C-alpha cells in the first residue's frame, strides 16, 4: 500500500488518507510516511496531505508528538473521537492487565462492523457486562489521574494533531494536548460502560448528523452570558453536551464517601475527613471540594449580577444539582471548620461559619415549585437530608461537655433541655431513615456522642434517687 | 453616458439579478474612466436588486480604498438565493444551476409543479458551501490559530466571491436592515437564510426562488423608509433575543427578523471587533506620525551638515567615518522599524482600507522615502550586498519603499514606476559598476541608461524632488559623471549644474 501511495506523488495534487480504529493508526502511519517522503523529494507544487481517523487509539509518545510539531505536520491530522468511545482513550490508561479484555472487545467490534444489519444490542451479549464495567472504570480512573496532574507527561502515549470530539449535539475541535486529555476524560465520565463500547460504532451517524447541522439556526436553551468569550465557550460546550462539567469532581467525593462507609475504621466520611486532613486521598477530596465551591459561588455570582436568566433558580436541573451538592459536600465543609478550630475563634458553624451559597441553596430548595412527595424510605438515604446535621452534632458535643462543668443550675437545665431536643430530633431523622449510614457508623462522632449521652443519663438516674432535689437544680437536704 | 455627463446629470446605474452585476461593473468602469481627482463630476450611484456577487475581497478592498464603496447599494430579500449562489463553487452546484436559472427566468411565481425537489437540493448545496465560506471567514475573524483550519480549507473549494458596498436586507413586512461592514454582510448572507427547523426545508427552498422575484411588491411598502435599522457597533450586539439593553431594541428586532442564531450574532460581533481593531491600529500609527517627523527632521539636519562639507549626505553615510553618520544610522533604523510595522499590518489587512489613499500619509511616506531611501541604498552598496543578492532595484529594495512609491503613483494617477526619484542613487551605483573606463566602447554599454537617468534627474531637480547636493564635488555621481566621454557631457542637460558646483 505504501508503494501505491508513493506512486501517486507527482500525479495528484492532494490526498486524503482515512481509517477507523486500528485502520486509523495505519492511516496515520501512512500519512507520516508520505510526509517524510515528500520532504526528501521536494515536490513542486507541494502535495496536500490530510489524514482523518475515527476512533483510533493513540499512536506514539511525547517524542513523536514533538517531532510532528516541529515539522508542522500536526496540521495534517484530524482525529475524530466520539463522546464516549473507549478506544481512543485506552492507551492513556494502564491496560497491561486488560489485554485479553481488549482483544474480546476488538473482536466484538469487528463482528458488529462486519454485519451491520444485526442490532448491536443482540451482539452486545458477546461481551460480558463485567468486562465492560472493569475496562470502563479502569480507564476512567486513569484518565482522571492524568488530567489532575498539572502536566500530562505522566502518560506514555501522547495525542498529536487536532482532535474533533463529536456527539449528537455537534462537534468541537481541540488542538492543545492538555485540553484534549481533559475532554477525553470529561466526556467519557458522562457515559456508561455500554455507551463507551457502542459509541465506537456510531461514527457514521455522527458524521451524517454533524454535516447537516449547517442548515439550522441553533440557539441556547438556557441563559446566555453577555460576554462574547463566554458565549463562545458556552456554545462550544453545548456542542459537546458538557454543561455539567463538574460531574467528575462530585463523582470523586461520592466515591470517597462510599469508601469511608465500607472502611474498617467505621468512621464515616465526616469523621475521616475531619481527622486525617493531610493524607493524599483527603488532599484530592479537598481540592475537589474547593473547585466545587468555586463553581457554585460563581454560579450564584452570575445569577446575582444578572448574567443568568432570572428564573434560573427555579429550574429543576439547577435546584436539584445545588441541593445534591449541598447534601454531599457541606458535611466536609463542616468537618474542615471544626478540625481547624474555627469554632473557637468565630463561634459555631451554623450561626457563624456557614458559607452564603448554602443559605441560597436552602432558599431555592424551599421555594421549589414542585413539592417533594413524602416517600416512606425502605433503606437509609444515600445522603443525610439535613446538611447541617454534623454541625448540630458538634454543638451537642459541646453542650454535653459543658453540662458536666456548668455550675449554674439554670444554665445546666437549659443545656440539658437542648441536648434532649437534639436527641429527639436525631431519633426522628433516624426513624425516617433520613440519615445516611455514615451517621450510624460505629465510630462516628454521632455514635460516640450517643454513647456518652446515654452514660450520662444513666449516671444521673443513679444519682437522682440519692439526691432527689438535684434535678431541679436545688439541693434539698 | 457621455450625453448625461454633458448635461451635468447624476447617473444611476441599476439592475435586477444579473442585470445588477452588470450595473456594478458599469459603475466601476464609469468611476475609473470619468472620475478623476481634481475634476468636478457628479458621483454616480448604483442600486441593485438580488444581484449575484461580483468581486473578491480585493475588489471590495479597492472600492473602499478609493472611497467608492458608498456609491453602491444592494437590496437583498431575506431568502433570495441568487446573491448566495456565487458563494458556492460551480462544481458543487453546476448540475442544478441550469434548471434553477431556467425556473427563475420564467418569472412566474411558485409553486411550479415538480420544482420543489430541485429547489431544495439547490438550496441545500448552496447553503452547504456558504456555510463553509462563512465559517472559514469567521474563524479568521476570531483569530483562530488552529493550523488544521488552513489544511482543511485547502481541500475544499472555497469561493473567492465577497460582497461589496452597502447591503440592505429585506426581512419582510416593509422592514429594512442596512449593513456596511463587508465581513458582517458575508455572515448575514449565510445565517439569515438558515432554517428554524428541518421541516422548513421545502418551504424555505421555494421561498428562496420566490423572493428573487418579489422585489417590486416588497419595496412598494418600504418606499417611505420608515422602518430602517442601521446595523453598526456590531461588537456590542445583543447575543440573545431577551438580552437587549434599552437602546438596542430596534437592533434586536432586526436581528430577530433575520432569524439570527447566537452563533450568527457572535460572528457579527467578531466582524465588528475586527473593524474596531483596524481602526485602533490606525490610531496607533497616527500617533507615531510625530515620531516619524522628528526622525526625518534629524536626518534633514544631517543632510544639510554634510552638504557643507562638499560631500553630500549620501556619500558621507556611505563612508560612515564619524559619529554623525552613526547617529544617522540609528535614526534610519528606528524609522525602518515603524514603517515595516505599517507594511506588515497592510499585508495582513489589519489597517482600514482607506489607509493607503490617505493624503496625509502619502505625503509623509513620500517625504520619508526621499530622505531615507538614499541612505538604505548607500548602506546596501557599502556592504557590497549587490554581490550576494543582486542589484538593489532587482532584489534588494525593501517593501516599505516599493509600497509607498505605489501609494503616490496611484494617488496622483502617475504611470507605474515613474515616482522613482528616491532610488536615483541605486541606478548611479549600477552604472558606476558597469562603466569600466579601461574597456574601449565602455560608454556604449551604459549610454541609453545614462541618457535616461540624466533626463529624469533634470526633471527631479527642477521639481525639487531631489536636491542639488548630488552635484557636490565629492559625490559619487559627480565623480563618475566627469569621467564620461566629452561628446556626451557637452550635450547633457545637467552639464550646467555640475559646472556650477565645481
Tab-separated table of N, CA and C in Angstrom, chain B residues 14 57 412:
chain	number	residue	atom	x	y	z
B	14	UNK	N	-28.541	50.786	-12.530
B	14	UNK	CA	-29.330	49.859	-11.725
B	14	UNK	C	-29.636	48.583	-12.483
B	57	UNK	N	-12.419	39.710	-2.259
B	57	UNK	CA	-12.201	40.643	-1.151
B	57	UNK	C	-11.277	41.792	-1.567
B	412	UNK	N	-1.770	59.966	-7.424
B	412	UNK	CA	-1.680	61.055	-8.392
B	412	UNK	C	-1.906	60.567	-9.810
